[in-house]
mmCIF file with all atom_site columns, C-alpha atoms in Angstrom:
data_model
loop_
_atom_site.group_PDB
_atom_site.id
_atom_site.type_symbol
_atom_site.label_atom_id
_atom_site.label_alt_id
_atom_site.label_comp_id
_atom_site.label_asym_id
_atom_site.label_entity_id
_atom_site.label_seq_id
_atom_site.pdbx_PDB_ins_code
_atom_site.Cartn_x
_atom_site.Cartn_y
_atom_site.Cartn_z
_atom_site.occupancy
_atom_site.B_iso_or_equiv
_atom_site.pdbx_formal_charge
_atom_site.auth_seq_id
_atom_site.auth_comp_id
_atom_site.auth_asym_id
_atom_site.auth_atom_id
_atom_site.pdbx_PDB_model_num
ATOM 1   C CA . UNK A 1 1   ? -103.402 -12.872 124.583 1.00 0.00 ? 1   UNK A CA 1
ATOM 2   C CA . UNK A 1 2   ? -102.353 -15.529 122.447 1.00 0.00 ? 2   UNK A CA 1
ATOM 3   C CA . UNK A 1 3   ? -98.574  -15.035 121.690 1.00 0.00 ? 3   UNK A CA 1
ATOM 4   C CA . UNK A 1 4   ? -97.297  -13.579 124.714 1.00 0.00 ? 4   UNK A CA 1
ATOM 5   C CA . UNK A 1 5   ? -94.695  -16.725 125.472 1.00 0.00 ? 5   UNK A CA 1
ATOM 6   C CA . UNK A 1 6   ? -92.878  -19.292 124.187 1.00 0.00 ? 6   UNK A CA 1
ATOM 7   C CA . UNK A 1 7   ? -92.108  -22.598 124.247 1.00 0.00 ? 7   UNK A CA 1
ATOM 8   C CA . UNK A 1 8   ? -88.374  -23.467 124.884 1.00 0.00 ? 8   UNK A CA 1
ATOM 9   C CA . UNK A 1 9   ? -86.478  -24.896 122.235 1.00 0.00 ? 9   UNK A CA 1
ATOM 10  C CA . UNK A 1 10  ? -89.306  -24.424 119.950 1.00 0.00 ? 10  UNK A CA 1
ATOM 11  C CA . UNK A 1 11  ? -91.546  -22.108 117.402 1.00 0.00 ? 11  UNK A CA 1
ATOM 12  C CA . UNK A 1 12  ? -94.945  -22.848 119.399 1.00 0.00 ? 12  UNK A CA 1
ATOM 13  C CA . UNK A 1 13  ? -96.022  -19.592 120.974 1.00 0.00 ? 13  UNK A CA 1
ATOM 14  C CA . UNK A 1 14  ? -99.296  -18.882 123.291 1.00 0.00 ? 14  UNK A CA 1
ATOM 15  C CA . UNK A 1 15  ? -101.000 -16.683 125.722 1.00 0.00 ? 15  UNK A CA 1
ATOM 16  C CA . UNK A 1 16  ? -102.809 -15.497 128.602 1.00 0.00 ? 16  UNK A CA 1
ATOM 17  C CA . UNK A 1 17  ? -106.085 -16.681 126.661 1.00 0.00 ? 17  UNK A CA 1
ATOM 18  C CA . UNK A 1 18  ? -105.869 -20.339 126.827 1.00 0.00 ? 18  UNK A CA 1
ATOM 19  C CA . UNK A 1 19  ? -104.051 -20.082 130.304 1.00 0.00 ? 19  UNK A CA 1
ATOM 20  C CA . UNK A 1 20  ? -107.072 -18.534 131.997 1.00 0.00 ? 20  UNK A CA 1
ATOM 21  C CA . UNK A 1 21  ? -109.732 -20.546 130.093 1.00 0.00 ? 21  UNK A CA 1
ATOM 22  C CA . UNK A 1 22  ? -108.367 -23.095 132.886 1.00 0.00 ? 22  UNK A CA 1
ATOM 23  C CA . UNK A 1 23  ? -110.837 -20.685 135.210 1.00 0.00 ? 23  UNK A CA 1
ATOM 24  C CA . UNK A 1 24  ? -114.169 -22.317 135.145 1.00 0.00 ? 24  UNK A CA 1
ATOM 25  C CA . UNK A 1 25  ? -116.154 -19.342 133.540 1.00 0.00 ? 25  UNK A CA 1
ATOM 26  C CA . UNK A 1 26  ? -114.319 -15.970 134.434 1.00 0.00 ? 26  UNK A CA 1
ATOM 27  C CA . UNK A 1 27  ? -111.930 -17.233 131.873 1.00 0.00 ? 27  UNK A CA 1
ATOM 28  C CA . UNK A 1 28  ? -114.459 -17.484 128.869 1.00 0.00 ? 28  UNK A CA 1
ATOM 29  C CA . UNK A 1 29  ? -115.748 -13.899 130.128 1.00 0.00 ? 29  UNK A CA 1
ATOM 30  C CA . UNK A 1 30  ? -112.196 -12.340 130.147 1.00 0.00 ? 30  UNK A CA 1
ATOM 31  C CA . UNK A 1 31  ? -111.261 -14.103 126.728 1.00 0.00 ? 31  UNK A CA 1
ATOM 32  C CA . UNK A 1 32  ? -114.403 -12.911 125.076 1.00 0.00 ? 32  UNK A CA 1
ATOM 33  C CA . UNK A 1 33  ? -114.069 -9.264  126.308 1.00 0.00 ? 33  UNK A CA 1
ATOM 34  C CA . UNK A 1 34  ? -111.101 -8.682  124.714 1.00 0.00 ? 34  UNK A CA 1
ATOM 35  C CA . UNK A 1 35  ? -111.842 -10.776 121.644 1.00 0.00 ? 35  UNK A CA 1
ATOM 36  C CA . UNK A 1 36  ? -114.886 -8.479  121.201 1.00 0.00 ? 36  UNK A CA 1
ATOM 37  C CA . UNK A 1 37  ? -112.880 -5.363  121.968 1.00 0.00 ? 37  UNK A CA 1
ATOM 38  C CA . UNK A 1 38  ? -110.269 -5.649  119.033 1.00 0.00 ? 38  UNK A CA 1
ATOM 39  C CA . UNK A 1 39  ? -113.447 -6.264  116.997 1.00 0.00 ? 39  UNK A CA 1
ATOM 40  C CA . UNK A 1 40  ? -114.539 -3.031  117.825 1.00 0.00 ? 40  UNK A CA 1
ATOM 41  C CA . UNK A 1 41  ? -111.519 -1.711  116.843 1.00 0.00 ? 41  UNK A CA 1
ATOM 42  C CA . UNK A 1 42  ? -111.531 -3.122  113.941 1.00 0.00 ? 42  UNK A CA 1
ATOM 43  C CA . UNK A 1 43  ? -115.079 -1.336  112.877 1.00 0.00 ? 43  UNK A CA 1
ATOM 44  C CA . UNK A 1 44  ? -113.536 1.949   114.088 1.00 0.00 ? 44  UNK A CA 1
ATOM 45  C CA . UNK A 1 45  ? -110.460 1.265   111.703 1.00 0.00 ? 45  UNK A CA 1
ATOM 46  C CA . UNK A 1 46  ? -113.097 1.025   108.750 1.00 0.00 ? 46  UNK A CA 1
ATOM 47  C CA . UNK A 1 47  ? -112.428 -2.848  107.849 1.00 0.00 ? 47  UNK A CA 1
ATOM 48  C CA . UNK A 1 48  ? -115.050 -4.536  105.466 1.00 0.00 ? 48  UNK A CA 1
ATOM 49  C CA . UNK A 1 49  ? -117.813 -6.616  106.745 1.00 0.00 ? 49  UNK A CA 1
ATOM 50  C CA . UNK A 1 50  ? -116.553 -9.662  104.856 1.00 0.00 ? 50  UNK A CA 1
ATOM 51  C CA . UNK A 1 51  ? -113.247 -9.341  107.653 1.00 0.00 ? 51  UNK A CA 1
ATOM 52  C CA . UNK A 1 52  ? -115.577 -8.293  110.191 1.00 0.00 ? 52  UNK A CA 1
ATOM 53  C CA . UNK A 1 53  ? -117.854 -11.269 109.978 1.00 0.00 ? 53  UNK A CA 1
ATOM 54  C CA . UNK A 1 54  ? -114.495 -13.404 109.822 1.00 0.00 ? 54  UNK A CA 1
ATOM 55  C CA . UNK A 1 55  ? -113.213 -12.006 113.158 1.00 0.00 ? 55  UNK A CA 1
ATOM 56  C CA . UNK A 1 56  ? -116.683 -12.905 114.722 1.00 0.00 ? 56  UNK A CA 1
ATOM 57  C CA . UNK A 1 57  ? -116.759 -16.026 113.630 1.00 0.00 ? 57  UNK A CA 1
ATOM 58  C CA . UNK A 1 58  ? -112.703 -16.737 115.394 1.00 0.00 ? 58  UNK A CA 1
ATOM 59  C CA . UNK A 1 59  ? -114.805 -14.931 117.915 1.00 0.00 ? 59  UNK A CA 1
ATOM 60  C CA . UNK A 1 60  ? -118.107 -17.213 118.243 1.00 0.00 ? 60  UNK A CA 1
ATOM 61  C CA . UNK A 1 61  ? -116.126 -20.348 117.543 1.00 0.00 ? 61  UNK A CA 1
ATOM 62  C CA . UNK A 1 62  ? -113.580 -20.036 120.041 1.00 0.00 ? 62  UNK A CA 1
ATOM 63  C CA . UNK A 1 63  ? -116.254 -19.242 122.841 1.00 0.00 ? 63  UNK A CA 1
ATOM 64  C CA . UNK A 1 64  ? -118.664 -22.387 121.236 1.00 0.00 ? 64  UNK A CA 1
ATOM 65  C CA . UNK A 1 65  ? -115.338 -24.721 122.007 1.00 0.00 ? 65  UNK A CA 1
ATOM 66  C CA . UNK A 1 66  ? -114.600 -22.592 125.145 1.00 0.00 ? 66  UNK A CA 1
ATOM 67  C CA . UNK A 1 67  ? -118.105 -24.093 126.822 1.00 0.00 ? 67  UNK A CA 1
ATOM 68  C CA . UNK A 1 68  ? -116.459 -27.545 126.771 1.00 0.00 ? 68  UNK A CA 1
ATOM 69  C CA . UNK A 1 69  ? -114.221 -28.028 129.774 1.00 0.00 ? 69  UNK A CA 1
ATOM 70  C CA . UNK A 1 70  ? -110.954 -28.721 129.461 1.00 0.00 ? 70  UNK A CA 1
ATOM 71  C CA . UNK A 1 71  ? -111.423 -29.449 125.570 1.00 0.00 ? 71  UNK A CA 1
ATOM 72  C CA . UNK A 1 72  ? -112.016 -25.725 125.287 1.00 0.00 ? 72  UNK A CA 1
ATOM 73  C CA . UNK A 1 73  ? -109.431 -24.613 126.957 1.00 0.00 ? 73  UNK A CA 1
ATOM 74  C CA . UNK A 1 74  ? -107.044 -26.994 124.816 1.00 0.00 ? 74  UNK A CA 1
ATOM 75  C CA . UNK A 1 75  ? -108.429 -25.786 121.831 1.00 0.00 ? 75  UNK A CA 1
ATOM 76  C CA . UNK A 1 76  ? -107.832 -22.475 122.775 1.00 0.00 ? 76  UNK A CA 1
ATOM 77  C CA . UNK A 1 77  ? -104.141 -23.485 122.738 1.00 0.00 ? 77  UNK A CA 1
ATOM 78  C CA . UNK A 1 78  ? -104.444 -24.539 119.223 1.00 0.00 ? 78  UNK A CA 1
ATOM 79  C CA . UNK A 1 79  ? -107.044 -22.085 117.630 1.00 0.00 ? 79  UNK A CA 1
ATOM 80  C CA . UNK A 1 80  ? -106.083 -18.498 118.891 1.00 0.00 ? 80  UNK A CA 1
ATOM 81  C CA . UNK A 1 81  ? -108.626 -16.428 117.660 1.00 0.00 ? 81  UNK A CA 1
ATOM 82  C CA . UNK A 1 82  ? -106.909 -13.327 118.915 1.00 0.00 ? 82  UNK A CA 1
ATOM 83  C CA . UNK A 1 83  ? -104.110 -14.037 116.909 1.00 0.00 ? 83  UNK A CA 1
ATOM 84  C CA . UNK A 1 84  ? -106.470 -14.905 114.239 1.00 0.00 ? 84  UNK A CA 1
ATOM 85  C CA . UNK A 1 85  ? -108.068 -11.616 114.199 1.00 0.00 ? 85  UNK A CA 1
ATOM 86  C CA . UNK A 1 86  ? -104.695 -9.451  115.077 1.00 0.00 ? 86  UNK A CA 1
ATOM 87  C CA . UNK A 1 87  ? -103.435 -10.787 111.884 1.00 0.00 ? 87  UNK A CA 1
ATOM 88  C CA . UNK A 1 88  ? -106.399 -10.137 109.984 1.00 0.00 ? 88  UNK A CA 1
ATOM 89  C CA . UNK A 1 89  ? -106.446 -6.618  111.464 1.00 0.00 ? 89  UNK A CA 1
ATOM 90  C CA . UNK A 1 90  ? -103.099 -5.844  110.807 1.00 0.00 ? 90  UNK A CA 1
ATOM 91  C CA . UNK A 1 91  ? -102.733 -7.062  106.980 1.00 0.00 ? 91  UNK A CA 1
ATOM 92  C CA . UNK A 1 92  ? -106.026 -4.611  105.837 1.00 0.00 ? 92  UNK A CA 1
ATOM 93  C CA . UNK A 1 93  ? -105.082 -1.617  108.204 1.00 0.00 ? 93  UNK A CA 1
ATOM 94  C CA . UNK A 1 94  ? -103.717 0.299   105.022 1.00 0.00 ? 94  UNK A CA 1
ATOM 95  C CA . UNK A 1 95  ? -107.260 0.591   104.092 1.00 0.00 ? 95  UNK A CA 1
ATOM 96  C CA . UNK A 1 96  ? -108.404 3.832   104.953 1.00 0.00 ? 96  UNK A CA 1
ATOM 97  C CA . UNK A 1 97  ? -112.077 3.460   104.638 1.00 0.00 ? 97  UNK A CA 1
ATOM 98  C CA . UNK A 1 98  ? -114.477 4.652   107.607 1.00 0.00 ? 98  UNK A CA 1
ATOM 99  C CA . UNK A 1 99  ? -116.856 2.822   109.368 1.00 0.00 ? 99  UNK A CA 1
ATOM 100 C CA . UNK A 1 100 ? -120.807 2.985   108.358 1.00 0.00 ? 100 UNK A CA 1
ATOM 101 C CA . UNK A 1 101 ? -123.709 2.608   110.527 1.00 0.00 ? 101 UNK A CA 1
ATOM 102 C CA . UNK A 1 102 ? -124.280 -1.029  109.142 1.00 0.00 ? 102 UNK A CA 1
ATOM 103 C CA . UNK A 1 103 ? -120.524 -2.087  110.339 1.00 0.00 ? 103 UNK A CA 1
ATOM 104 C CA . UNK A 1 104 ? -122.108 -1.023  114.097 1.00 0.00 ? 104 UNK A CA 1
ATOM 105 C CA . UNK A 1 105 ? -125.590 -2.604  113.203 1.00 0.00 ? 105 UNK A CA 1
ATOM 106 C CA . UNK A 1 106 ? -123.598 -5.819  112.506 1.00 0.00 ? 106 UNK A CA 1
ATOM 107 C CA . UNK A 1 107 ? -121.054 -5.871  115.405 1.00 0.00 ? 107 UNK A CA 1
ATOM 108 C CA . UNK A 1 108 ? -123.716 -5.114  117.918 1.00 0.00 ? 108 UNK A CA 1
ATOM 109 C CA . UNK A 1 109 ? -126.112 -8.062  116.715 1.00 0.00 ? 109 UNK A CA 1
ATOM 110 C CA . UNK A 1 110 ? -122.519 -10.682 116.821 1.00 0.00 ? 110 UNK A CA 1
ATOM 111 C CA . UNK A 1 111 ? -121.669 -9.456  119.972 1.00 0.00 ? 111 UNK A CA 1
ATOM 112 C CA . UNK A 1 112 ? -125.247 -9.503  121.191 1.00 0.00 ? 112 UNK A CA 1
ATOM 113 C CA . UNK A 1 113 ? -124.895 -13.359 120.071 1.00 0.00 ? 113 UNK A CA 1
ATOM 114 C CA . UNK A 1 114 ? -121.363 -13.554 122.059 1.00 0.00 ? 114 UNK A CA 1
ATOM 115 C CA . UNK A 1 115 ? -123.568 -12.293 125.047 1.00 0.00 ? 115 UNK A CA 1
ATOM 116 C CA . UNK A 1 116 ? -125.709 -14.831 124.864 1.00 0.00 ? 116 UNK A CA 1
ATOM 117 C CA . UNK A 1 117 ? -122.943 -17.774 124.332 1.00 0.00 ? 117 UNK A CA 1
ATOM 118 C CA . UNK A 1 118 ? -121.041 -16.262 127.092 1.00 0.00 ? 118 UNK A CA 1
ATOM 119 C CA . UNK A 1 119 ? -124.244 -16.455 129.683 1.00 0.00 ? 119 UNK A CA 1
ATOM 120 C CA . UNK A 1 120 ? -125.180 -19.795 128.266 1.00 0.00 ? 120 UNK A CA 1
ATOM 121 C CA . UNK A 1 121 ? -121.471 -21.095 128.859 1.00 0.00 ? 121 UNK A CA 1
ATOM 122 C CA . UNK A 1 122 ? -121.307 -19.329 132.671 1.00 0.00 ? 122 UNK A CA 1
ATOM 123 C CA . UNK A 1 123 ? -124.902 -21.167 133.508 1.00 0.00 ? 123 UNK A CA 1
ATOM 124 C CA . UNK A 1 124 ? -123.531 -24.696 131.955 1.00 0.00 ? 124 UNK A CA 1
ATOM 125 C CA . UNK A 1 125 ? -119.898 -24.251 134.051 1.00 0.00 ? 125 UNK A CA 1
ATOM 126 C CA . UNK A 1 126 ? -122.255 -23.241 137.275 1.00 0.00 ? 126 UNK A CA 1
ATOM 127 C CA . UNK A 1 127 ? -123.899 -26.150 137.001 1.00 0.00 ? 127 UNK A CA 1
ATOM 128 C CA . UNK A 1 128 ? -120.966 -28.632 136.605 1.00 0.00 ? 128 UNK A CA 1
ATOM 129 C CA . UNK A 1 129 ? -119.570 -26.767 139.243 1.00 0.00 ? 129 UNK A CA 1
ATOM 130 C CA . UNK A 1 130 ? -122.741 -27.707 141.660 1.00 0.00 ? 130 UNK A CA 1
ATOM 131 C CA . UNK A 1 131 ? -122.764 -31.111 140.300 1.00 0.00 ? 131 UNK A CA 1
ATOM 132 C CA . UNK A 1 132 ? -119.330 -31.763 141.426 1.00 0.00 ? 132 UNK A CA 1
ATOM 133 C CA . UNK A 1 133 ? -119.709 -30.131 144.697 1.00 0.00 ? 133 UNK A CA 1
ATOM 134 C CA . UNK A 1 134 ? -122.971 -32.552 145.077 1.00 0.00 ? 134 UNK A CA 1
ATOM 135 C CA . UNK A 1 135 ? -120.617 -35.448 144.425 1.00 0.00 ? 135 UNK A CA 1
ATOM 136 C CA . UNK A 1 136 ? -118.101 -34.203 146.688 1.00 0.00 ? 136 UNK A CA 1
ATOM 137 C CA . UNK A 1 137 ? -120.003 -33.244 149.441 1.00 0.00 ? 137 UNK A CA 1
ATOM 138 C CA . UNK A 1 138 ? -122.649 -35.942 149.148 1.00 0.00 ? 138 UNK A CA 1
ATOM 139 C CA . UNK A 1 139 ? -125.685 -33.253 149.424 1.00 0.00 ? 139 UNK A CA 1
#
């Protein structure tokens, strides 16, 4: 999601993510579901809290930004939590420690939040959305 292409002639990589942020909120939605899923993942794999709490943060701060238009979606260019997390996901997989029922209890109250942020960012882009169709359409 956030390394999938290149830019020609350089290092600078990015993704579907910050590509369909563009989309007034489906994009947030779609970003955030598979943000949330590799979090998941990440309890199954048995990671610490400490990492867990860092990939919900990526996580909460990337959809915070994402509510902005157009600044969110440029940040997402810039911040890739996906990449974030892969990275942190990858570098502690050796671990092989399983998952407790506090690692769930945690992950469902962050993702509970990421819920809410979500639903709080589709209601704000709605309502842009109408205000611009007011000004538009003169209604």
């Amino acid at each position: 999601m956030d390394g999938l292409l290149r830019v020609p002639g350089t290092k600078f990589r990015f993704g579907l993510n910050p590509l369909i942020d563009f989309v007034p909120g489906i994009g947030d939605v779609s970003a955030a579901f598979v943000s949330t899923s590799v979090l998941i993942y990440a309890v199954t794999r048995g990671l610490p809290k400490i990492l867990l709490a860092r990939m919900a943060l990526n996580i909460l701060i990337n959809e915070l930004v994402g509510i902005v238009p157009v600044v969110g979606s440029a940040f997402a260019f810039w911040f890739r939590a996906n990449k974030r997390n892969y990275d942190l996901l990858q570098r502690h997989l050796e671990l092989p420690i399983r998952s407790r029922k506090s690692d769930w209890v945690f992950v469902g109250a962050v993702l509970g939040l990421v819920f809410v942020i979500i639903c709080a960012g589709l209601i704000v882009s709605l309502l842009v959305l109408q205000a611009i169709g007011r000004l538009i359409f003169g209604q």
